[in-house]
Amino acid sequence: MRFLLLLPILYASLDPIQSLTPGENCEMCQIVLRTVFGHFSANVPSRKKLVNQLKHECKRHFNYRRRCLMAVKDQGDFLYREMTGGDFKPIKPCFIMKECKRLQSPLPEDFQPDNSTYLDTSTISELMLTTTTTNSSESMDTVTTPTTNAPSVLD
């Protein structure tokens, strides 16, 4: 019975947050803020919509999820002011929220996180363009006979 009372404490001690380095925390903070800021095209409609989108983005990053959700809950008003104040740079709120240290550098403007499970829109449009060009350039006059590995009935 006592073991069941200790189970939540043991579970809390296995927090996945500990698996990220301080540099990774800084990087994840900037990625989340930049992604959400880009989602709204630098025009955040309301605090509520911003917080909901931040929560959604936090849930996409498993090892950073809990830490991110806590920061959004505690700093929602601050993040809204930062994103609507003009000239938003993700490193600034991440530094103020202590996700980044003084010597850590901001992510480059053209930074692309390694997210190989998703294709970006430029890749999709290139694939569609290549497929369309290939299909239209093929001649409809030529007929190719299909090849099979099935045994011939005539043999």
mmCIF file of N, CA and C in Angstrom, residues 47-98:
data_model
loop_
_atom_site.group_PDB
_atom_site.id
_atom_site.type_symbol
_atom_site.label_atom_id
_atom_site.label_comp_id
_atom_site.label_asym_id
_atom_site.label_seq_id
_atom_site.Cartn_x
_atom_site.Cartn_y
_atom_site.Cartn_z
ATOM 1 N N ARG A 47 -4.331 37.203 -27.163
ATOM 2 C CA ARG A 47 -3.546 36.452 -26.191
ATOM 3 C C ARG A 47 -4.033 35.006 -26.117
ATOM 4 N N LYS A 48 -5.340 34.817 -26.133
ATOM 5 C CA LYS A 48 -5.909 33.475 -26.020
ATOM 6 C C LYS A 48 -5.478 32.592 -27.190
ATOM 7 N N LYS A 49 -5.553 33.115 -28.404
ATOM 8 C CA LYS A 49 -5.143 32.329 -29.572
ATOM 9 C C LYS A 49 -3.652 32.035 -29.539
ATOM 10 N N LEU A 50 -2.863 32.996 -29.078
ATOM 11 C CA LEU A 50 -1.421 32.781 -28.965
ATOM 12 C C LEU A 50 -1.122 31.665 -27.974
ATOM 13 N N VAL A 51 -1.734 31.721 -26.806
ATOM 14 C CA VAL A 51 -1.483 30.702 -25.780
ATOM 15 C C VAL A 51 -1.925 29.330 -26.275
ATOM 16 N N ASN A 52 -3.069 29.244 -26.937
ATOM 17 C CA ASN A 52 -3.523 27.951 -27.469
ATOM 18 C C ASN A 52 -2.549 27.399 -28.503
ATOM 19 N N GLN A 53 -2.045 28.255 -29.379
ATOM 20 C CA GLN A 53 -1.097 27.795 -30.396
ATOM 21 C C GLN A 53 0.236 27.409 -29.758
ATOM 22 N N LEU A 54 0.665 28.145 -28.744
ATOM 23 C CA LEU A 54 1.895 27.788 -28.032
ATOM 24 C C LEU A 54 1.752 26.425 -27.358
ATOM 25 N N LYS A 55 0.612 26.181 -26.733
ATOM 26 C CA LYS A 55 0.382 24.877 -26.097
ATOM 27 C C LYS A 55 0.417 23.762 -27.131
ATOM 28 N N HIS A 56 -0.215 24.002 -28.256
ATOM 29 C CA HIS A 56 -0.221 23.007 -29.335
ATOM 30 C C HIS A 56 1.206 22.710 -29.794
ATOM 31 N N GLU A 57 1.995 23.747 -29.973
ATOM 32 C CA GLU A 57 3.381 23.566 -30.421
ATOM 33 C C GLU A 57 4.217 22.886 -29.344
ATOM 34 N N CYS A 58 3.986 23.219 -28.083
ATOM 35 C CA CYS A 58 4.720 22.574 -26.985
ATOM 36 C C CYS A 58 4.489 21.069 -26.985
ATOM 37 N N LYS A 59 3.272 20.663 -27.257
ATOM 38 C CA LYS A 59 2.931 19.238 -27.227
ATOM 39 C C LYS A 59 3.594 18.454 -28.349
ATOM 40 N N ARG A 60 4.091 19.124 -29.365
ATOM 41 C CA ARG A 60 4.763 18.445 -30.478
ATOM 42 C C ARG A 60 6.192 18.037 -30.128
ATOM 43 N N HIS A 61 6.762 18.617 -29.078
ATOM 44 C CA HIS A 61 8.159 18.369 -28.715
ATOM 45 C C HIS A 61 8.189 17.586 -27.404
ATOM 46 N N PHE A 62 8.280 16.261 -27.498
ATOM 47 C CA PHE A 62 8.092 15.395 -26.337
ATOM 48 C C PHE A 62 9.019 15.733 -25.175
ATOM 49 N N ASN A 63 10.309 15.807 -25.424
ATOM 50 C CA ASN A 63 11.252 16.020 -24.325
ATOM 51 C C ASN A 63 11.192 17.431 -23.747
ATOM 52 N N TYR A 64 10.591 18.339 -24.449
ATOM 53 C CA TYR A 64 10.497 19.723 -23.992
ATOM 54 C C TYR A 64 9.063 20.083 -23.583
ATOM 55 N N ARG A 65 8.147 19.157 -23.731
ATOM 56 C CA ARG A 65 6.718 19.412 -23.544
ATOM 57 C C ARG A 65 6.380 20.008 -22.176
ATOM 58 N N ARG A 66 6.775 19.340 -21.136
ATOM 59 C CA ARG A 66 6.369 19.760 -19.799
ATOM 60 C C ARG A 66 6.946 21.132 -19.442
ATOM 61 N N ARG A 67 8.211 21.300 -19.706
ATOM 62 C CA ARG A 67 8.868 22.573 -19.410
ATOM 63 C C ARG A 67 8.231 23.707 -20.219
ATOM 64 N N CYS A 68 7.931 23.428 -21.463
ATOM 65 C CA CYS A 68 7.328 24.412 -22.359
ATOM 66 C C CYS A 68 5.925 24.804 -21.882
ATOM 67 N N LEU A 69 5.117 23.820 -21.540
ATOM 68 C CA LEU A 69 3.752 24.105 -21.085
ATOM 69 C C LEU A 69 3.751 24.927 -19.798
ATOM 70 N N MET A 70 4.698 24.640 -18.909
ATOM 71 C CA MET A 70 4.802 25.422 -17.670
ATOM 72 C C MET A 70 5.177 26.874 -17.981
ATOM 73 N N ALA A 71 6.103 27.056 -18.905
ATOM 74 C CA ALA A 71 6.519 28.412 -19.276
ATOM 75 C C ALA A 71 5.364 29.176 -19.913
ATOM 76 N N VAL A 72 4.605 28.517 -20.768
ATOM 77 C CA VAL A 72 3.461 29.174 -21.421
ATOM 78 C C VAL A 72 2.416 29.558 -20.383
ATOM 79 N N LYS A 73 2.172 28.668 -19.438
ATOM 80 C CA LYS A 73 1.185 28.944 -18.396
ATOM 81 C C LYS A 73 1.609 30.148 -17.550
ATOM 82 N N ASP A 74 2.885 30.180 -17.177
ATOM 83 C CA ASP A 74 3.376 31.252 -16.310
ATOM 84 C C ASP A 74 3.641 32.554 -17.055
ATOM 85 N N GLN A 75 4.026 32.475 -18.315
ATOM 86 C CA GLN A 75 4.509 33.649 -19.041
ATOM 87 C C GLN A 75 3.653 34.028 -20.252
ATOM 88 N N GLY A 76 2.412 33.594 -20.307
ATOM 89 C CA GLY A 76 1.548 33.864 -21.458
ATOM 90 C C GLY A 76 1.401 35.346 -21.771
ATOM 91 N N ASP A 77 1.160 36.164 -20.742
ATOM 92 C CA ASP A 77 1.007 37.612 -20.953
ATOM 93 C C ASP A 77 2.303 38.231 -21.465
ATOM 94 N N PHE A 78 3.409 37.826 -20.863
ATOM 95 C CA PHE A 78 4.717 38.347 -21.277
ATOM 96 C C PHE A 78 5.005 37.989 -22.735
ATOM 97 N N LEU A 79 4.744 36.743 -23.114
ATOM 98 C CA LEU A 79 4.998 36.315 -24.491
ATOM 99 C C LEU A 79 4.108 37.071 -25.477
ATOM 100 N N TYR A 80 2.869 37.334 -25.086
ATOM 101 C CA TYR A 80 1.973 38.106 -25.954
ATOM 102 C C TYR A 80 2.519 39.521 -26.167
ATOM 103 N N ARG A 81 2.972 40.159 -25.092
ATOM 104 C CA ARG A 81 3.542 41.512 -25.213
ATOM 105 C C ARG A 81 4.787 41.508 -26.096
ATOM 106 N N GLU A 82 5.617 40.488 -25.941
ATOM 107 C CA GLU A 82 6.840 40.407 -26.748
ATOM 108 C C GLU A 82 6.517 40.239 -28.236
ATOM 109 N N MET A 83 5.546 39.384 -28.533
ATOM 110 C CA MET A 83 5.239 39.087 -29.934
ATOM 111 C C MET A 83 4.448 40.197 -30.618
ATOM 112 N N THR A 84 3.778 41.028 -29.843
ATOM 113 C CA THR A 84 3.008 42.116 -30.450
ATOM 114 C C THR A 84 3.732 43.453 -30.356
ATOM 115 N N GLY A 85 4.879 43.487 -29.710
ATOM 116 C CA GLY A 85 5.605 44.742 -29.524
ATOM 117 C C GLY A 85 6.414 45.190 -30.723
ATOM 118 N N GLY A 86 6.546 44.352 -31.732
ATOM 119 C CA GLY A 86 7.358 44.687 -32.900
ATOM 120 C C GLY A 86 8.790 44.216 -32.724
ATOM 121 N N ASP A 87 9.460 43.906 -33.821
ATOM 122 C CA ASP A 87 10.848 43.435 -33.845
ATOM 123 C C ASP A 87 11.056 42.258 -32.887
ATOM 124 N N PHE A 88 10.316 41.194 -33.104
ATOM 125 C CA PHE A 88 10.389 40.018 -32.241
ATOM 126 C C PHE A 88 11.587 39.152 -32.593
ATOM 127 N N LYS A 89 12.384 38.838 -31.592
ATOM 128 C CA LYS A 89 13.499 37.899 -31.712
ATOM 129 C C LYS A 89 13.301 36.845 -30.627
ATOM 130 N N PRO A 90 13.202 35.553 -30.980
ATOM 131 C CA PRO A 90 12.916 34.511 -29.991
ATOM 132 C C PRO A 90 13.953 34.403 -28.872
ATOM 133 N N ILE A 91 15.191 34.791 -29.121
ATOM 134 C CA ILE A 91 16.224 34.664 -28.093
ATOM 135 C C ILE A 91 15.929 35.544 -26.883
ATOM 136 N N LYS A 92 15.302 36.707 -27.108
ATOM 137 C CA LYS A 92 15.059 37.645 -26.007
ATOM 138 C C LYS A 92 14.108 37.073 -24.953
ATOM 139 N N PRO A 93 12.887 36.624 -25.326
ATOM 140 C CA PRO A 93 12.031 36.045 -24.287
ATOM 141 C C PRO A 93 12.609 34.755 -23.703
ATOM 142 N N CYS A 94 13.314 33.980 -24.505
ATOM 143 C CA CYS A 94 13.919 32.746 -23.985
ATOM 144 C C CYS A 94 14.991 33.074 -22.952
ATOM 145 N N PHE A 95 15.737 34.144 -23.173
ATOM 146 C CA PHE A 95 16.749 34.583 -22.219
ATOM 147 C C PHE A 95 16.082 35.091 -20.941
ATOM 148 N N ILE A 96 15.036 35.881 -21.080
ATOM 149 C CA ILE A 96 14.332 36.425 -19.916
ATOM 150 C C ILE A 96 13.675 35.307 -19.104
ATOM 151 N N MET A 97 13.151 34.283 -19.786
ATOM 152 C CA MET A 97 12.527 33.150 -19.086
ATOM 153 C C MET A 97 13.565 32.152 -18.579
ATOM 154 N N LYS A 98 14.857 32.471 -18.768
ATOM 155 C CA LYS A 98 15.975 31.653 -18.304
ATOM 156 C C LYS A 98 16.078 30.299 -19.002
#
